C-alpha positions as a Python dict, from the first residue, in 0.01 Angstrom:
ca = {
    (1, 'M'): (0, 0, 0),
    (2, 'A'): (-272, 195, 180),
    (3, 'D'): (-63, 245, 475),
    (4, 'A'): (173, 370, 268),
    (5, 'F'): (-35, 631, 123),
    (6, 'Y'): (-199, 706, 465),
    (7, 'A'): (149, 774, 583),
    (8, 'L'): (249, 999, 278),
    (9, 'G'): (-64, 1206, 349),
    (10, 'R'): (35, 1272, 708),
    (11, 'G'): (392, 1332, 592),
    (12, 'L'): (263, 1637, 353),
    (13, 'L'): (19, 1799, 630),
    (14, 'G'): (269, 1769, 909),
    (15, 'A'): (562, 1928, 671),
    (16, 'F'): (346, 2288, 689),
    (17, 'H'): (345, 2271, 1093),
    (18, 'P'): (545, 2545, 1230),
    (19, 'R'): (802, 2356, 1404),
    (20, 'M'): (863, 2121, 1092),
    (21, 'L'): (891, 2432, 878),
    (22, 'L'): (1168, 2589, 1118),
    (23, 'L'): (1348, 2225, 1064),
    (24, 'T'): (1291, 2291, 693),
    (25, 'L'): (1492, 2602, 693),
    (26, 'M'): (1775, 2446, 961),
    (27, 'A'): (1814, 2193, 703),
    (28, 'L'): (1795, 2348, 378),
    (29, 'S'): (2113, 2651, 552),
    (30, 'A'): (2284, 2364, 664),
    (31, 'A'): (2288, 2162, 303),
    (32, 'I'): (2318, 2509, 121),
    (33, 'A'): (2621, 2584, 371),
    (34, 'V'): (2813, 2256, 253),
    (35, 'W'): (2714, 2325, -127),
    (36, 'F'): (2811, 2664, -129),
    (37, 'F'): (3175, 2622, -49),
    (38, 'A'): (3196, 2277, -278),
    (39, 'V'): (3061, 2428, -564),
    (40, 'W'): (3248, 2761, -520),
    (41, 'Q'): (3571, 2606, -508),
    (42, 'A'): (3472, 2291, -770),
    (43, 'I'): (3218, 2432, -1036),
    (44, 'D'): (3480, 2605, -1288),
    (45, 'P'): (3739, 2315, -1289),
    (46, 'L'): (3483, 2024, -1341),
    (47, 'L'): (3305, 2257, -1648),
    (48, 'S'): (3650, 2286, -1786),
    (49, 'W'): (3719, 1893, -1746),
    (50, 'V'): (3353, 1777, -1866),
    (51, 'H'): (3425, 2009, -2168),
    (52, 'G'): (3707, 1823, -2266),
    (53, 'W'): (3638, 1509, -2187),
    (54, 'V'): (3328, 1594, -2423),
    (55, 'M'): (3500, 1790, -2708),
    (56, 'T'): (3749, 1567, -2939),
    (57, 'D'): (4016, 1789, -3045),
    (58, 'G'): (3793, 2136, -2990),
    (59, 'Q'): (3494, 1966, -3229),
    (60, 'V'): (3137, 1864, -3144),
    (61, 'P'): (3118, 1502, -3108),
    (62, 'S'): (2918, 1358, -3405),
    (63, 'S'): (2648, 1192, -3114),
    (64, 'V'): (2624, 1569, -2972),
    (65, 'T'): (2569, 1730, -3332),
    (66, 'F'): (2318, 1421, -3410),
    (67, 'A'): (2115, 1506, -3073),
    (68, 'S'): (2136, 1844, -3208),
    (69, 'D'): (1963, 1792, -3518),
    (70, 'L'): (1687, 1567, -3361),
    (71, 'F'): (1614, 1815, -3075),
    (72, 'G'): (1744, 2118, -3178),
    (73, 'P'): (2064, 2377, -3137),
    (74, 'W'): (2043, 2432, -2769),
    (75, 'V'): (2133, 2040, -2714),
    (76, 'K'): (2507, 2196, -2795),
    (77, 'S'): (2476, 2471, -2575),
    (78, 'M'): (2349, 2263, -2285),
    (79, 'I'): (2546, 1916, -2302),
    (80, 'V'): (2809, 2032, -2086),
    (81, 'P'): (2600, 2180, -1823),
    (82, 'L'): (2360, 1871, -1843),
    (83, 'I'): (2654, 1618, -1778),
    (84, 'V'): (2764, 1845, -1477),
    (85, 'F'): (2438, 1842, -1335),
    (86, 'F'): (2426, 1445, -1353),
    (87, 'L'): (2763, 1377, -1203),
    (88, 'L'): (2671, 1639, -940),
    (89, 'W'): (2298, 1563, -853),
    (90, 'P'): (2381, 1214, -652),
    (91, 'L'): (2653, 1392, -435),
    (92, 'V'): (2364, 1726, -376),
    (93, 'A'): (2093, 1427, -284),
    (94, 'S'): (2297, 1208, -73),
    (95, 'T'): (2423, 1495, 144),
    (96, 'A'): (2111, 1577, 155),
    (97, 'V'): (2005, 1288, 321),
    (98, 'I'): (2294, 1248, 542),
    (99, 'V'): (2207, 1625, 661),
    (100, 'A'): (1818, 1513, 690),
    (101, 'S'): (1958, 1197, 887),
    (102, 'V'): (2145, 1411, 1145),
    (103, 'T'): (1960, 1737, 1168),
    (104, 'V'): (1589, 1623, 1120),
    (105, 'M'): (1510, 1264, 1181),
    (106, 'P'): (1556, 1311, 1586),
    (107, 'F'): (1327, 1627, 1590),
    (108, 'V'): (1082, 1395, 1370),
    (109, 'I'): (1114, 1111, 1549),
    (110, 'S'): (1033, 1293, 1886),
    (111, 'H'): (743, 1513, 1755),
    (112, 'V'): (554, 1250, 1589),
    (113, 'A'): (626, 975, 1902),
    (114, 'R'): (500, 1231, 2094),
    (115, 'G'): (203, 1386, 1928),
    (116, 'S'): (55, 1037, 1799),
    (117, 'Y'): (229, 751, 1962),
    (118, 'P'): (254, 856, 2296),
    (119, 'Q'): (181, 496, 2451),
    (120, 'L'): (462, 348, 2212),
    (121, 'Q'): (758, 175, 2425),
    (122, 'R'): (1101, 282, 2322),
    (123, 'R'): (1303, -37, 2319),
    (124, 'G'): (1569, 63, 2096),
    (125, 'G'): (1807, 332, 2183),
    (126, 'S'): (1976, 644, 2071),
    (127, 'A'): (2209, 539, 1763),
    (128, 'F'): (2336, 852, 1637),
    (129, 'F'): (2632, 713, 1526),
    (130, 'A'): (2472, 378, 1382),
    (131, 'S'): (2260, 626, 1205),
    (132, 'L'): (2550, 832, 1042),
    (133, 'W'): (2719, 544, 907),
    (134, 'Q'): (2388, 361, 768),
    (135, 'A'): (2338, 729, 594),
    (136, 'V'): (2730, 709, 467),
    (137, 'K'): (2722, 332, 371),
    (138, 'A'): (2331, 410, 155),
    (139, 'S'): (2505, 724, 5),
    (140, 'A'): (2812, 535, -133),
    (141, 'V'): (2616, 282, -299),
    (142, 'F'): (2369, 522, -440),
    (143, 'V'): (2639, 747, -596),
    (144, 'F'): (2769, 471, -715),
    (145, 'G'): (2521, 300, -869),
    (146, 'W'): (2412, 658, -1041),
    (147, 'V'): (2728, 702, -1217),
    (148, 'L'): (2732, 334, -1282),
    (149, 'T'): (2393, 333, -1475),
    (150, 'L'): (2470, 676, -1670),
    (151, 'P'): (2530, 465, -1962),
    (152, 'L'): (2193, 357, -1947),
    (153, 'W'): (2010, 673, -1987),
    (154, 'L'): (2129, 672, -2337),
    (155, 'V'): (1835, 406, -2360),
    (156, 'P'): (1498, 616, -2447),
    (157, 'G'): (1282, 640, -2122),
    (158, 'V'): (1559, 502, -1886),
    (159, 'A'): (1644, 856, -1824),
    (160, 'L'): (1310, 905, -1660),
    (161, 'I'): (1326, 571, -1450),
    (162, 'L'): (1663, 550, -1317),
    (163, 'P'): (1658, 895, -1107),
    (164, 'F'): (1352, 789, -899),
    (165, 'I'): (1464, 458, -840),
    (166, 'W'): (1794, 535, -749),
    (167, 'T'): (1666, 813, -516),
    (168, 'A'): (1386, 634, -355),
    (169, 'Y'): (1693, 327, -281),
    (170, 'L'): (1867, 593, -78),
    (171, 'L'): (1525, 762, 101),
    (172, 'V'): (1444, 382, 189),
    (173, 'A'): (1766, 282, 329),
    (174, 'V'): (1846, 536, 571),
    (175, 'M'): (1488, 653, 664),
    (176, 'S'): (1367, 299, 762),
    (177, 'F'): (1668, 250, 927),
    (178, 'D'): (1653, 598, 1107),
    (179, 'C'): (1251, 623, 1235),
    (180, 'L'): (1267, 275, 1418),
    (181, 'T'): (1622, 284, 1586),
    (182, 'E'): (1485, 433, 1956),
    (183, 'H'): (1130, 246, 1930),
    (184, 'A'): (1212, -128, 1789),
    (185, 'S'): (1403, -387, 1922),
    (186, 'R'): (1626, -546, 1693),
    (187, 'D'): (1393, -859, 1596),
    (188, 'E'): (1091, -590, 1575),
    (189, 'Y'): (1341, -411, 1328),
    (190, 'K'): (1361, -700, 1127),
    (191, 'R'): (1020, -833, 1100),
    (192, 'L'): (877, -495, 973),
    (193, 'Y'): (1179, -434, 744),
    (194, 'D'): (1141, -806, 591),
    (195, 'Q'): (754, -777, 608),
    (196, 'H'): (669, -395, 464),
    (197, 'S'): (963, -312, 258),
    (198, 'S'): (716, -260, -80),
    (199, 'G'): (548, 46, 109),
    (200, 'A'): (872, 178, 233),
    (201, 'W'): (943, 160, -167),
    (202, 'V'): (600, 340, -254),
    (203, 'L'): (725, 607, 2),
    (204, 'G'): (1047, 633, -160),
    (205, 'I'): (953, 666, -487),
    (206, 'A'): (658, 877, -387),
    (207, 'C'): (883, 1121, -241),
    (208, 'A'): (1149, 1088, -544),
    (209, 'V'): (902, 1221, -745),
    (210, 'L'): (815, 1523, -484),
    (211, 'S'): (1201, 1604, -482),
    (212, 'V'): (1153, 1761, -814),
    (213, 'I'): (820, 1947, -822),
    (214, 'P'): (849, 2323, -674),
    (215, 'P'): (836, 2395, -417),
    (216, 'F'): (780, 2044, -239),
    (217, 'F'): (1161, 1972, -367),
    (218, 'I'): (1239, 2180, -71),
    (219, 'L'): (1015, 2004, 190),
    (220, 'V'): (1123, 1655, 105),
    (221, 'P'): (1394, 1616, 375),
    (222, 'V'): (1090, 1670, 621),
    (223, 'I'): (795, 1495, 444),
    (224, 'S'): (1004, 1174, 391),
    (225, 'A'): (1084, 1180, 772),
    (226, 'L'): (723, 1230, 859),
    (227, 'A'): (617, 945, 619),
    (228, 'F'): (845, 700, 679),
    (229, 'T'): (816, 801, 1089),
    (230, 'H'): (467, 735, 1070),
    (231, 'Y'): (459, 474, 856),
    (232, 'Y'): (714, 218, 1056),
    (233, 'L'): (591, 375, 1401),
    (234, 'A'): (183, 312, 1324),
    (235, 'L'): (275, -48, 1218),
    (236, 'L'): (511, -153, 1547),
    (237, 'E'): (223, -14, 1739),
    (238, 'R'): (36, -243, 1537),
    (239, 'Q'): (257, -539, 1535),
    (240, 'R'): (277, -546, 1937),
    (241, 'E'): (-103, -498, 1989),
    (242, 'S'): (-114, -850, 1767),
    (243, 'D'): (167, -981, 1935),
    (244, 'R'): (-28, -909, 2281),
    (245, 'I'): (-362, -1064, 2186),
    (246, 'I'): (-234, -1382, 1974),
    (247, 'G'): (133, -1412, 2105),
    (248, 'P'): (461, -1296, 1968),
    (249, 'G'): (609, -1388, 1653),
    (250, 'G'): (935, -1400, 1788),
    (251, 'G'): (924, -979, 1779),
    (252, 'N'): (816, -848, 2171),
    (253, 'G'): (1180, -921, 2339),
    (254, 'H'): (1351, -632, 2414),
    (255, 'G'): (1690, -748, 2271),
    (256, 'D'): (2026, -516, 2257),
    (257, 'A'): (2015, -151, 2315),
    (258, 'T'): (2063, -112, 1950),
    (259, 'I'): (1996, -224, 1616),
    (260, 'W'): (2306, -173, 1451),
    (261, 'E'): (2357, -533, 1352),
    (262, 'H'): (2010, -515, 1109),
    (263, 'A'): (2149, -217, 922),
    (264, 'S'): (2079, -233, 553),
    (265, 'V'): (2201, -130, 182),
}
């Protein structure tokens, strides 16, 4: 756990490096360009569809009336926009992670490896399409799981937990794969992923929480990329040093050039 919190701290500090701030601007611009067109085309039909789905014969459902009596009249006016937000958010989040995987991670890995782990040998390889495919698969599971578990949000307290769990899952599934593709062999990746996934989930939950806190939500793609890269490259360096001293635990072989076979969702 200490490794995860240390990596998170380095991610938070590193996100304010001028090069990382420029990278944040690039990723944000790419995401806005994608979603501006999509929302512009779809928001009105989606609002109309949700309004027709929520209302019954033009009348406010009894559940909404009950919620209005319980929480205040604002519920009636906000119920449709809230439902639209909850439907769109997984698409927005998954798009942001895919954009980060393609545009942010390669620069972050190069920046971190050159500055903090210059002696760390690269035993993987360039795996652009493998990383993209991993991000798409994880995003599909994320969107499907989010929609499938929406009814559970009616259970008191669950709505405060589930969004962070699903967002953390997406970050762990994508970032853990991306940050090791260039440096780790297949076996090294498998060992690190199997032995240190709990720390990765700590990072995922922490970054998921930051994603709803202004102004950190703007920096989350870069913060998460930096944190996961520091976390796994430090562990990889330590693992190789241990293998050198006491002998490899099955993870010192070079293996193939990529770790596509070990992509996990």
